PDB file of C-alpha atoms in Angstrom:
ATOM      1  CA  MET A 135      12.778 -10.038  18.668  1.00  0.00           C
ATOM      2  CA  LYS A 136      13.233  -9.577  15.021  1.00  0.00           C
ATOM      3  CA  SER A 137      16.515  -8.285  13.641  1.00  0.00           C
ATOM      4  CA  LEU A 138      17.699  -7.188  10.187  1.00  0.00           C
ATOM      5  CA  GLU A 139      20.369  -9.803  10.586  1.00  0.00           C
ATOM      6  CA  GLU A 140      17.800 -12.505   9.663  1.00  0.00           C
ATOM      7  CA  LEU A 141      17.753 -11.019   6.167  1.00  0.00           C
ATOM      8  CA  GLU A 142      21.210 -12.605   5.632  1.00  0.00           C
ATOM      9  CA  GLU A 143      19.699 -15.917   6.076  1.00  0.00           C
ATOM     10  CA  ILE A 144      16.714 -15.288   3.678  1.00  0.00           C
ATOM     11  CA  ARG A 145      19.113 -13.890   1.120  1.00  0.00           C
ATOM     12  CA  LYS A 146      21.278 -17.047   1.151  1.00  0.00           C
ATOM     13  CA  LYS A 147      18.326 -19.377   1.028  1.00  0.00           C
ATOM     14  CA  THR A 148      16.645 -17.431  -1.745  1.00  0.00           C
ATOM     15  CA  LEU A 149      19.835 -17.077  -3.783  1.00  0.00           C
ATOM     16  CA  GLU A 150      20.104 -20.830  -3.691  1.00  0.00           C
ATOM     17  CA  SER A 151      16.475 -21.516  -4.811  1.00  0.00           C
ATOM     18  CA  VAL A 152      16.046 -18.865  -7.304  1.00  0.00           C
ATOM     19  CA  ASN A 153      17.970 -20.675  -9.842  1.00  0.00           C
ATOM     20  CA  ILE A 154      14.956 -22.816 -10.510  1.00  0.00           C
ATOM     21  CA  ARG A 155      13.417 -19.733 -12.285  1.00  0.00           C
ATOM     22  CA  THR A 156      12.206 -20.749 -15.645  1.00  0.00           C
ATOM     23  CA  ASP A 157      11.854 -18.823 -18.936  1.00  0.00           C
ATOM     24  CA  ARG A 158       8.185 -18.810 -18.417  1.00  0.00           C
ATOM     25  CA  LYS A 159       6.678 -15.336 -19.200  1.00  0.00           C
ATOM     26  CA  ASN A 160       5.161 -13.472 -16.287  1.00  0.00           C
ATOM     27  CA  THR A 161       1.723 -13.190 -15.428  1.00  0.00           C
ATOM     28  CA  ARG A 162       0.775  -9.909 -14.089  1.00  0.00           C
ATOM     29  CA  VAL A 163      -1.854  -9.162 -11.465  1.00  0.00           C
ATOM     30  CA  VAL A 164      -2.836  -5.433 -11.315  1.00  0.00           C
ATOM     31  CA  VAL A 165      -4.763  -4.099  -8.291  1.00  0.00           C
ATOM     32  CA  GLY A 166      -6.611  -0.787  -8.667  1.00  0.00           C
ATOM     33  CA  MET A 167      -5.129   1.445  -5.770  1.00  0.00           C
ATOM     34  CA  GLY A 168      -7.105   4.609  -6.280  1.00  0.00           C
ATOM     35  CA  THR A 169      -8.790   6.282  -3.305  1.00  0.00           C
ATOM     36  CA  CYS A 170     -11.918   4.311  -4.559  1.00  0.00           C
ATOM     37  CA  GLY A 171     -10.112   1.115  -4.510  1.00  0.00           C
ATOM     38  CA  ILE A 172      -8.364   1.534  -1.190  1.00  0.00           C
ATOM     39  CA  ALA A 173     -11.699   2.529   0.480  1.00  0.00           C
ATOM     40  CA  ALA A 174     -13.436  -0.529  -0.950  1.00  0.00           C
ATOM     41  CA  GLY A 175     -10.860  -3.059   0.285  1.00  0.00           C
ATOM     42  CA  ALA A 176      -7.925  -3.230  -2.185  1.00  0.00           C
ATOM     43  CA  ARG A 177      -5.344  -3.836   0.359  1.00  0.00           C
ATOM     44  CA  PRO A 178      -6.741  -7.134   1.875  1.00  0.00           C
ATOM     45  CA  VAL A 179      -7.196  -8.236  -1.930  1.00  0.00           C
ATOM     46  CA  LEU A 180      -3.596  -7.329  -2.768  1.00  0.00           C
ATOM     47  CA  LEU A 181      -2.245  -9.061   0.359  1.00  0.00           C
ATOM     48  CA  ALA A 182      -4.331 -12.191  -0.275  1.00  0.00           C
ATOM     49  CA  PHE A 183      -2.775 -12.428  -3.787  1.00  0.00           C
ATOM     50  CA  LEU A 184       0.702 -12.232  -2.330  1.00  0.00           C
ATOM     51  CA  GLU A 185      -0.174 -14.896   0.401  1.00  0.00           C
ATOM     52  CA  GLU A 186      -1.666 -17.252  -2.276  1.00  0.00           C
ATOM     53  CA  ILE A 187       1.135 -16.783  -4.770  1.00  0.00           C
ATOM     54  CA  ASN A 188       3.512 -17.349  -1.994  1.00  0.00           C
ATOM     55  CA  LYS A 189       1.830 -20.541  -0.763  1.00  0.00           C
ATOM     56  CA  ARG A 190       1.900 -21.968  -4.236  1.00  0.00           C
ATOM     57  CA  ASN A 191       5.504 -20.834  -4.979  1.00  0.00           C
ATOM     58  CA  LEU A 192       4.586 -19.133  -8.189  1.00  0.00           C
ATOM     59  CA  ASN A 193       7.666 -17.206  -8.908  1.00  0.00           C
ATOM     60  CA  ASP A 194       6.534 -15.993 -12.269  1.00  0.00           C
ATOM     61  CA  VAL A 195       3.554 -14.016 -10.988  1.00  0.00           C
ATOM     62  CA  ILE A 196       4.058 -10.313 -10.460  1.00  0.00           C
ATOM     63  CA  VAL A 197       1.634  -8.260  -8.368  1.00  0.00           C
ATOM     64  CA  THR A 198       1.425  -4.505  -8.983  1.00  0.00           C
ATOM     65  CA  GLN A 199      -0.859  -1.548  -8.865  1.00  0.00           C
ATOM     66  CA  THR A 200      -2.514   1.057 -10.931  1.00  0.00           C
ATOM     67  CA  GLY A 201      -4.715   4.152  -9.962  1.00  0.00           C
ATOM     68  CA  CYS A 202      -8.322   4.437 -10.329  1.00  0.00           C
ATOM     69  CA  ILE A 203      -9.563   2.269 -13.340  1.00  0.00           C
ATOM     70  CA  GLY A 204     -12.752   4.372 -13.696  1.00  0.00           C
ATOM     71  CA  VAL A 205     -15.441   2.197 -12.513  1.00  0.00           C
ATOM     72  CA  CYS A 206     -15.374   2.955  -8.878  1.00  0.00           C
ATOM     73  CA  ARG A 207     -18.610   1.400  -7.953  1.00  0.00           C
ATOM     74  CA  LEU A 208     -17.130  -1.970  -8.924  1.00  0.00           C
ATOM     75  CA  GLU A 209     -14.017  -1.658  -6.760  1.00  0.00           C
ATOM     76  CA  PRO A 210     -11.829  -3.386  -5.667  1.00  0.00           C
ATOM     77  CA  ILE A 211     -10.930  -4.213  -9.287  1.00  0.00           C
ATOM     78  CA  VAL A 212      -8.040  -6.467 -10.443  1.00  0.00           C
ATOM     79  CA  GLU A 213      -6.824  -7.152 -13.879  1.00  0.00           C
ATOM     80  CA  VAL A 214      -4.935 -10.242 -14.830  1.00  0.00           C
ATOM     81  CA  TYR A 215      -2.588 -10.087 -17.780  1.00  0.00           C
ATOM     82  CA  THR A 216      -1.400 -13.534 -19.039  1.00  0.00           C
ATOM     83  CA  PRO A 217       1.036 -13.302 -22.009  1.00  0.00           C
ATOM     84  CA  GLY A 218      -0.652 -14.147 -25.280  1.00  0.00           C
ATOM     85  CA  GLU A 219      -4.156 -13.859 -23.912  1.00  0.00           C
ATOM     86  CA  GLU A 220      -6.702 -11.084 -23.484  1.00  0.00           C
ATOM     87  CA  LYS A 221      -6.687  -8.999 -20.235  1.00  0.00           C
ATOM     88  CA  VAL A 222      -9.370 -10.325 -17.745  1.00  0.00           C
ATOM     89  CA  THR A 223     -10.912  -7.804 -15.305  1.00  0.00           C
ATOM     90  CA  TYR A 224     -12.339  -9.024 -12.131  1.00  0.00           C
ATOM     91  CA  VAL A 225     -14.577  -6.875 -10.089  1.00  0.00           C
ATOM     92  CA  LYS A 226     -15.983  -6.469  -6.439  1.00  0.00           C
ATOM     93  CA  MET A 227     -12.972  -8.517  -5.387  1.00  0.00           C
ATOM     94  CA  THR A 228     -12.628 -10.121  -1.983  1.00  0.00           C
ATOM     95  CA  PRO A 229      -9.967 -12.236  -0.454  1.00  0.00           C
ATOM     96  CA  GLU A 230     -12.004 -15.385  -1.043  1.00  0.00           C
ATOM     97  CA  LYS A 231     -12.384 -14.560  -4.619  1.00  0.00           C
ATOM     98  CA  VAL A 232      -8.642 -14.184  -4.912  1.00  0.00           C
ATOM     99  CA  ARG A 233      -8.145 -17.835  -3.798  1.00  0.00           C
ATOM    100  CA  LYS A 234     -10.385 -19.093  -6.526  1.00  0.00           C
ATOM    101  CA  ILE A 235      -8.759 -16.818  -9.225  1.00  0.00           C
ATOM    102  CA  VAL A 236      -5.300 -17.938  -8.357  1.00  0.00           C
ATOM    103  CA  SER A 237      -6.101 -21.572  -8.473  1.00  0.00           C
ATOM    104  CA  ASP A 238      -8.646 -21.687 -11.376  1.00  0.00           C
ATOM    105  CA  HIS A 239      -7.072 -18.924 -13.534  1.00  0.00           C
ATOM    106  CA  ILE A 240      -3.524 -18.226 -12.815  1.00  0.00           C
ATOM    107  CA  VAL A 241      -2.480 -21.916 -12.120  1.00  0.00           C
ATOM    108  CA  ASN A 242      -4.999 -23.707 -14.404  1.00  0.00           C
ATOM    109  CA  GLY A 243      -5.727 -21.223 -17.210  1.00  0.00           C
ATOM    110  CA  GLN A 244      -9.562 -21.266 -16.595  1.00  0.00           C
ATOM    111  CA  VAL A 245     -10.932 -17.679 -16.256  1.00  0.00           C
ATOM    112  CA  VAL A 246     -13.297 -17.287 -13.412  1.00  0.00           C
ATOM    113  CA  LYS A 247     -16.119 -15.999 -15.571  1.00  0.00           C
ATOM    114  CA  GLU A 248     -18.713 -15.153 -12.858  1.00  0.00           C
ATOM    115  CA  TYR A 249     -16.250 -12.643 -11.273  1.00  0.00           C
ATOM    116  CA  THR A 250     -15.363 -10.866 -14.282  1.00  0.00           C
ATOM    117  CA  ILE A 251     -16.709  -7.428 -15.181  1.00  0.00           C
ATOM    118  CA  GLY A 252     -18.631  -8.843 -18.180  1.00  0.00           C
ATOM    119  CA  ALA A 253     -20.543 -11.284 -16.100  1.00  0.00           C
ATOM    120  CA  TYR A 254     -21.289  -8.400 -13.559  1.00  0.00           C
ATOM    121  CA  GLU A 255     -22.567  -5.930 -16.007  1.00  0.00           C
ATOM    122  CA  GLU A 256     -24.887  -8.622 -17.515  1.00  0.00           C
ATOM    123  CA  GLN A 257     -26.495  -9.387 -14.141  1.00  0.00           C
ATOM    124  CA  ASP A 258     -27.012  -5.866 -13.409  1.00  0.00           C
ATOM    125  CA  LYS A 259     -29.047  -5.098 -16.450  1.00  0.00           C
TER     126      LYS A 259
ATOM    127  CA  MET B 167     -11.486   4.906   5.009  1.00  0.00           C
ATOM    128  CA  ARG B 168     -11.733   2.477   7.830  1.00  0.00           C
ATOM    129  CA  ASP B 169      -8.554   3.571   9.526  1.00  0.00           C
ATOM    130  CA  ILE B 170      -5.494   5.821   9.394  1.00  0.00           C
ATOM    131  CA  SER B 171      -3.164   3.168   7.932  1.00  0.00           C
ATOM    132  CA  LEU B 172      -5.459   3.081   4.827  1.00  0.00           C
ATOM    133  CA  HIS B 173      -5.367   6.916   4.603  1.00  0.00           C
ATOM    134  CA  ILE B 174      -1.589   6.693   4.593  1.00  0.00           C
ATOM    135  CA  LEU B 175      -1.639   4.144   1.806  1.00  0.00           C
ATOM    136  CA  ASP B 176      -3.959   6.391  -0.073  1.00  0.00           C
ATOM    137  CA  ILE B 177      -1.947   9.646   0.359  1.00  0.00           C
ATOM    138  CA  VAL B 178       1.260   7.882  -0.724  1.00  0.00           C
ATOM    139  CA  GLN B 179      -0.388   7.223  -4.002  1.00  0.00           C
ATOM    140  CA  ASN B 180      -0.237  10.919  -4.568  1.00  0.00           C
ATOM    141  CA  SER B 181       3.577  10.753  -4.002  1.00  0.00           C
ATOM    142  CA  ILE B 182       3.885   7.928  -6.520  1.00  0.00           C
ATOM    143  CA  ALA B 183       1.762   9.792  -9.127  1.00  0.00           C
ATOM    144  CA  ALA B 184       4.134  12.663  -8.455  1.00  0.00           C
ATOM    145  CA  GLN B 185       7.216  10.506  -9.417  1.00  0.00           C
ATOM    146  CA  ALA B 186       8.791  10.553  -5.973  1.00  0.00           C
ATOM    147  CA  THR B 187      11.830   8.182  -5.448  1.00  0.00           C
ATOM    148  CA  ILE B 188      11.888   8.706  -1.619  1.00  0.00           C
ATOM    149  CA  VAL B 189       8.867   8.656   0.634  1.00  0.00           C
ATOM    150  CA  GLU B 190       9.015   9.148   4.298  1.00  0.00           C
ATOM    151  CA  ILE B 191       6.149   8.194   6.451  1.00  0.00           C
ATOM    152  CA  GLU B 192       6.164   9.223  10.112  1.00  0.00           C
ATOM    153  CA  VAL B 193       3.751   8.452  12.802  1.00  0.00           C
ATOM    154  CA  CYS B 194       3.957  10.006  16.140  1.00  0.00           C
ATOM    155  CA  GLU B 195       1.750   9.066  19.123  1.00  0.00           C
ATOM    156  CA  ASP B 196       2.093  11.646  21.738  1.00  0.00           C
ATOM    157  CA  LYS B 197      -0.146  10.579  24.705  1.00  0.00           C
ATOM    158  CA  ILE B 198       0.930  13.682  26.869  1.00  0.00           C
ATOM    159  CA  HIS B 199      -0.365  16.175  24.364  1.00  0.00           C
ATOM    160  CA  ASP B 200      -3.107  13.884  23.334  1.00  0.00           C
ATOM    161  CA  THR B 201      -2.167  13.981  19.708  1.00  0.00           C
ATOM    162  CA  LEU B 202      -1.440  11.400  17.041  1.00  0.00           C
ATOM    163  CA  THR B 203       0.496  12.971  14.016  1.00  0.00           C
ATOM    164  CA  ILE B 204       1.140  11.362  10.751  1.00  0.00           C
ATOM    165  CA  SER B 205       3.291  13.005   8.073  1.00  0.00           C
ATOM    166  CA  ILE B 206       4.090  11.874   4.532  1.00  0.00           C
ATOM    167  CA  SER B 207       6.962  13.603   2.771  1.00  0.00           C
ATOM    168  CA  ASP B 208       7.988  12.887  -0.716  1.00  0.00           C
ATOM    169  CA  ASN B 209      10.761  14.235  -3.149  1.00  0.00           C
ATOM    170  CA  GLY B 210       8.080  14.209  -5.939  1.00  0.00           C
ATOM    171  CA  SER B 211       7.049  17.020  -8.347  1.00  0.00           C
ATOM    172  CA  GLY B 212       5.557  19.321  -5.742  1.00  0.00           C
ATOM    173  CA  MET B 213       2.772  21.795  -6.358  1.00  0.00           C
ATOM    174  CA  ASP B 214       2.448  25.560  -6.842  1.00  0.00           C
ATOM    175  CA  ARG B 215       0.472  27.772  -4.427  1.00  0.00           C
ATOM    176  CA  GLN B 216      -2.724  27.790  -6.726  1.00  0.00           C
ATOM    177  CA  MET B 217      -2.704  24.000  -6.770  1.00  0.00           C
ATOM    178  CA  ILE B 218      -2.243  23.617  -3.022  1.00  0.00           C
ATOM    179  CA  GLU B 219      -5.246  25.946  -2.378  1.00  0.00           C
ATOM    180  CA  LYS B 220      -7.428  23.947  -4.723  1.00  0.00           C
ATOM    181  CA  ILE B 221      -6.453  20.521  -3.683  1.00  0.00           C
ATOM    182  CA  LEU B 222      -8.503  20.345  -0.451  1.00  0.00           C
ATOM    183  CA  ASP B 223     -11.814  21.085  -2.443  1.00  0.00           C
ATOM    184  CA  PRO B 224     -13.208  17.884  -3.557  1.00  0.00           C
ATOM    185  CA  PHE B 225     -15.485  19.773  -5.977  1.00  0.00           C
ATOM    186  CA  CYS B 226     -12.950  21.798  -7.613  1.00  0.00           C
ATOM    187  CA  THR B 227     -11.794  19.199  -9.992  1.00  0.00           C
ATOM    188  CA  THR B 228      -9.828  20.874 -13.012  1.00  0.00           C
ATOM    189  CA  ARG B 229      -7.905  18.783 -15.338  1.00  0.00           C
ATOM    190  CA  THR B 230      -4.746  19.234 -13.220  1.00  0.00           C
ATOM    191  CA  THR B 231      -6.181  18.267  -9.980  1.00  0.00           C
ATOM    192  CA  ARG B 232      -8.286  15.454 -11.212  1.00  0.00           C
ATOM    193  CA  LYS B 233      -5.496  12.972 -10.514  1.00  0.00           C
ATOM    194  CA  VAL B 234      -5.471  13.917  -6.838  1.00  0.00           C
ATOM    195  CA  GLY B 235      -9.299  13.561  -6.253  1.00  0.00           C
ATOM    196  CA  LEU B 236     -10.757  12.714  -2.982  1.00  0.00           C
ATOM    197  CA  GLY B 237      -7.810  11.235  -0.948  1.00  0.00           C
ATOM    198  CA  LEU B 238      -6.821  14.536   0.765  1.00  0.00           C
ATOM    199  CA  PRO B 239     -10.251  15.868   1.390  1.00  0.00           C
ATOM    200  CA  LEU B 240     -11.161  12.451   3.047  1.00  0.00           C
ATOM    201  CA  LEU B 241      -8.050  12.760   5.219  1.00  0.00           C
ATOM    202  CA  LYS B 242      -8.803  16.341   6.055  1.00  0.00           C
ATOM    203  CA  ALA B 243     -12.311  15.375   7.133  1.00  0.00           C
ATOM    204  CA  ALA B 244     -11.118  12.439   9.120  1.00  0.00           C
ATOM    205  CA  ALA B 245      -8.689  14.694  11.004  1.00  0.00           C
ATOM    206  CA  GLU B 246     -11.007  17.537  11.596  1.00  0.00           C
ATOM    207  CA  ARG B 247     -13.837  15.129  12.863  1.00  0.00           C
ATOM    208  CA  SER B 248     -11.565  14.059  15.619  1.00  0.00           C
ATOM    209  CA  GLY B 249     -10.467  17.589  16.679  1.00  0.00           C
ATOM    210  CA  GLY B 250      -7.341  17.751  14.485  1.00  0.00           C
ATOM    211  CA  TYR B 251      -6.355  19.307  11.197  1.00  0.00           C
ATOM    212  CA  ILE B 252      -4.215  18.831   8.209  1.00  0.00           C
ATOM    213  CA  HIS B 253      -1.385  20.846   6.895  1.00  0.00           C
ATOM    214  CA  ILE B 254       0.159  20.717   3.306  1.00  0.00           C
ATOM    215  CA  ASP B 255       3.491  22.035   2.493  1.00  0.00           C
ATOM    216  CA  SER B 256       4.779  21.802  -1.108  1.00  0.00           C
ATOM    217  CA  LYS B 257       7.354  23.256  -3.258  1.00  0.00           C
ATOM    218  CA  LEU B 258       7.378  22.985  -7.067  1.00  0.00           C
ATOM    219  CA  GLY B 259      10.164  20.716  -8.117  1.00  0.00           C
ATOM    220  CA  LYS B 260      10.966  19.902  -4.440  1.00  0.00           C
ATOM    221  CA  GLY B 261       8.361  17.702  -3.073  1.00  0.00           C
ATOM    222  CA  THR B 262       5.309  17.713  -0.703  1.00  0.00           C
ATOM    223  CA  THR B 263       4.698  17.227   2.866  1.00  0.00           C
ATOM    224  CA  VAL B 264       1.212  16.252   4.160  1.00  0.00           C
ATOM    225  CA  LYS B 265       0.747  16.337   7.797  1.00  0.00           C
ATOM    226  CA  ALA B 266      -2.440  15.186   9.625  1.00  0.00           C
ATOM    227  CA  VAL B 267      -3.144  15.605  13.274  1.00  0.00           C
ATOM    228  CA  PHE B 268      -5.686  13.611  15.261  1.00  0.00           C
ATOM    229  CA  ARG B 269      -6.808  14.030  18.961  1.00  0.00           C
ATOM    230  CA  ILE B 270      -6.048  10.600  20.448  1.00  0.00           C
ATOM    231  CA  SER B 271      -8.784  10.732  22.927  1.00  0.00           C
ATOM    232  CA  HIS B 272     -11.631  11.962  20.644  1.00  0.00           C
ATOM    233  CA  ILE B 273     -14.263   9.429  20.151  1.00  0.00           C
ATOM    234  CA  ASP B 274     -14.304  10.016  16.393  1.00  0.00           C
ATOM    235  CA  ARG B 275     -10.617   9.330  15.928  1.00  0.00           C
ATOM    236  CA  PRO B 276     -10.128   6.325  13.455  1.00  0.00           C
ATOM    237  CA  PRO B 277      -7.975   3.601  14.752  1.00  0.00           C
ATOM    238  CA  LEU B 278      -4.451   3.582  13.603  1.00  0.00           C
ATOM    239  CA  GLY B 279      -4.911   0.296  11.642  1.00  0.00           C
ATOM    240  CA  ARG B 280      -2.275  -2.041  10.333  1.00  0.00           C
ATOM    241  CA  LEU B 281       0.783   0.038   9.328  1.00  0.00           C
ATOM    242  CA  ASP B 282       2.655  -3.158   8.482  1.00  0.00           C
ATOM    243  CA  ARG B 283       0.249  -4.104   5.817  1.00  0.00           C
ATOM    244  CA  THR B 284       0.322  -0.576   4.327  1.00  0.00           C
ATOM    245  CA  ILE B 285       4.170  -0.398   4.101  1.00  0.00           C
ATOM    246  CA  VAL B 286       4.220  -4.033   2.721  1.00  0.00           C
ATOM    247  CA  SER B 287       1.647  -3.178   0.107  1.00  0.00           C
ATOM    248  CA  LEU B 288       3.511  -0.023  -0.848  1.00  0.00           C
ATOM    249  CA  ILE B 289       6.764  -2.042  -1.385  1.00  0.00           C
ATOM    250  CA  VAL B 290       5.214  -4.709  -3.446  1.00  0.00           C
ATOM    251  CA  CYS B 291       3.520  -2.361  -5.793  1.00  0.00           C
ATOM    252  CA  ASN B 292       6.490   0.148  -6.247  1.00  0.00           C
ATOM    253  CA  PRO B 293       9.702  -1.804  -5.107  1.00  0.00           C
ATOM    254  CA  GLU B 294      11.886   0.977  -6.833  1.00  0.00           C
ATOM    255  CA  ILE B 295      10.690   3.577  -4.539  1.00  0.00           C
ATOM    256  CA  GLU B 296      12.522   4.039  -1.146  1.00  0.00           C
ATOM    257  CA  TYR B 297      10.452   4.164   1.961  1.00  0.00           C
ATOM    258  CA  ILE B 298      11.593   5.420   5.287  1.00  0.00           C
ATOM    259  CA  TYR B 299       8.866   4.564   7.968  1.00  0.00           C
ATOM    260  CA  ARG B 300       9.388   6.083  11.438  1.00  0.00           C
ATOM    261  CA  HIS B 301       7.033   5.495  14.332  1.00  0.00           C
ATOM    262  CA  ILE B 302       7.496   7.377  17.604  1.00  0.00           C
ATOM    263  CA  THR B 303       5.985   6.837  20.910  1.00  0.00           C
ATOM    264  CA  ASP B 304       6.865   8.064  24.430  1.00  0.00           C
ATOM    265  CA  LYS B 305       8.559   4.708  24.759  1.00  0.00           C
ATOM    266  CA  GLY B 306      10.976   5.002  21.899  1.00  0.00           C
ATOM    267  CA  GLU B 307      11.375   5.046  18.114  1.00  0.00           C
ATOM    268  CA  PHE B 308      11.138   2.409  15.451  1.00  0.00           C
ATOM    269  CA  VAL B 309      12.709   3.069  11.868  1.00  0.00           C
ATOM    270  CA  LEU B 310      12.440   0.994   8.826  1.00  0.00           C
ATOM    271  CA  ASP B 311      14.381   2.090   5.857  1.00  0.00           C
ATOM    272  CA  THR B 312      14.103   0.124   2.669  1.00  0.00           C
ATOM    273  CA  ARG B 313      17.663   1.255   1.617  1.00  0.00           C
ATOM    274  CA  ASP B 314      18.908  -0.691   4.675  1.00  0.00           C
ATOM    275  CA  ILE B 315      16.822  -3.801   3.697  1.00  0.00           C
ATOM    276  CA  LYS B 316      18.140  -3.622   0.084  1.00  0.00           C
ATOM    277  CA  ARG B 317      21.721  -3.372   1.122  1.00  0.00           C
ATOM    278  CA  LYS B 318      21.382  -6.539   3.340  1.00  0.00           C
ATOM    279  CA  ILE B 319      19.608  -8.669   0.562  1.00  0.00           C
ATOM    280  CA  GLU B 320      21.800  -7.636  -2.316  1.00  0.00           C
ATOM    281  CA  GLY B 321      21.287  -9.783  -5.339  1.00  0.00           C
ATOM    282  CA  ILE B 322      17.586 -10.534  -4.495  1.00  0.00           C
ATOM    283  CA  SER B 323      14.505  -8.607  -4.920  1.00  0.00           C
ATOM    284  CA  ILE B 324      12.573  -6.884  -2.105  1.00  0.00           C
ATOM    285  CA  THR B 325       9.586  -8.301  -3.449  1.00  0.00           C
ATOM    286  CA  GLN B 326      10.724 -11.908  -2.689  1.00  0.00           C
ATOM    287  CA  PRO B 327       7.797 -13.376  -0.519  1.00  0.00           C
ATOM    288  CA  GLU B 328      10.189 -14.318   2.262  1.00  0.00           C
ATOM    289  CA  VAL B 329      11.606 -10.732   2.473  1.00  0.00           C
ATOM    290  CA  LEU B 330       8.098  -9.252   2.454  1.00  0.00           C
ATOM    291  CA  LYS B 331       6.992 -11.512   5.204  1.00  0.00           C
ATOM    292  CA  PHE B 332       9.966 -10.533   7.255  1.00  0.00           C
ATOM    293  CA  ILE B 333       9.329  -6.831   6.535  1.00  0.00           C
ATOM    294  CA  GLY B 334       5.772  -7.093   7.667  1.00  0.00           C
ATOM    295  CA  GLU B 335       6.717  -9.177  10.855  1.00  0.00           C
ATOM    296  CA  TYR B 336       9.751  -6.773  11.514  1.00  0.00           C
ATOM    297  CA  ILE B 337       7.307  -3.822  11.633  1.00  0.00           C
ATOM    298  CA  GLU B 338       4.675  -5.356  13.695  1.00  0.00           C
ATOM    299  CA  ASP B 339       7.320  -6.371  16.206  1.00  0.00           C
ATOM    300  CA  GLY B 340       8.939  -2.949  16.102  1.00  0.00           C
ATOM    301  CA  ILE B 341       5.729  -1.154  16.864  1.00  0.00           C
ATOM    302  CA  ARG B 342       4.891  -3.356  19.599  1.00  0.00           C
ATOM    303  CA  LYS B 343       8.255  -2.935  21.197  1.00  0.00           C
ATOM    304  CA  ILE B 344       7.568   0.794  21.671  1.00  0.00           C
ATOM    305  CA  GLY B 345       3.945   0.304  22.846  1.00  0.00           C
ATOM    306  CA  GLY B 346       2.632   1.901  19.740  1.00  0.00           C
ATOM    307  CA  GLY B 347      -0.294   1.176  17.448  1.00  0.00           C
ATOM    308  CA  VAL B 348      -2.711   3.324  19.472  1.00  0.00           C
ATOM    309  CA  ILE B 349      -5.630   2.101  20.773  1.00  0.00           C
ATOM    310  CA  SER B 350      -7.691   0.525  18.075  1.00  0.00           C
TER     311      SER B 350
END
C-alpha cells in the first residue's frame, strides 16, 4: 500500500543527489498537446521521454508542452531546443522514436534527420 | 479520443489556456445509477454567456473561440454517443466547470483509461498548477492534491522523476483500492 509518507524518503534521497547538478544549460523537449496531438498519441510520447530521461539520469533535460503547433496531420509533434542550436521539429512521433531521439540527439548531439519535419515533407512530395 | 482519461487531459488544456492556477478533476463511478461522471473545474478566466453558447459548435470558430477548437465538441459527442450529456458552467473572471456524464452500461461508452498517466502528464507539463484529483466509487474515495505532495517534498521539484513515479503509482494504487477504473 502506497502512502504519502514515502515522499519523505524520496525527498531525502533527492536532496542528497541533486548537488551533482552541473551548470550545463538545459535542453528543452516540447510536446504538442493540442486536441490533435493528444488524439494522435502525445501522452505516450511524453511519458516515453520521461522514462528515457529518468533511465539515463539526464537531470538537465526539461520536458514541457505547448498547444497545437499548426500541422495537425503530422502529430504527435515534438520540438527539441538545445542551447546554441537551431530548434529541431520531429513529427509523427512514437515511443520507439523517442528512444532513438534521446540517445542520438539529446545525449550524443546527432539530430535524427529521418524523423524531422524536413525529411517528412521531402518524402511527401 | 481513445478513452476518457485522454478527454480529461484535453479538457484541462482549456483550463491551462485560461490561466488557471487550480484545477479540480473529479471522476465518479456510480454503478447504482449507471452513471460515470467526470468534472473538471478551474479558477481560470471563465467565459461569458455568448462564448459558452458558441463553444460547443465546432464550426463556429471565431477568433476568440479558435483556441478552444474541437476538444469540447469531441467530449460532447462521446458523452451523447453513450447516452449521456455534458454541462458547462462558467463565470467570467471566476472559472469554468465542465461536467460530462456517461452511461456506464452503454456499449459505446469509452473506457476510462489511465488516469494516473493523465495526471502525471499534466503535472510534468505545468508543475506550477495545483491539481486536485478526486475519484469516487461505491467503495470509497481517493484524493490526490498536489499541494499536499509539494508540502511533503519541500525543497525539491514535483517534476523530479522519483516523485512523478511515486505519484503515478500512488494514483494507480488508490484507484484500485476503491475498486475504480471502470470496466475498460
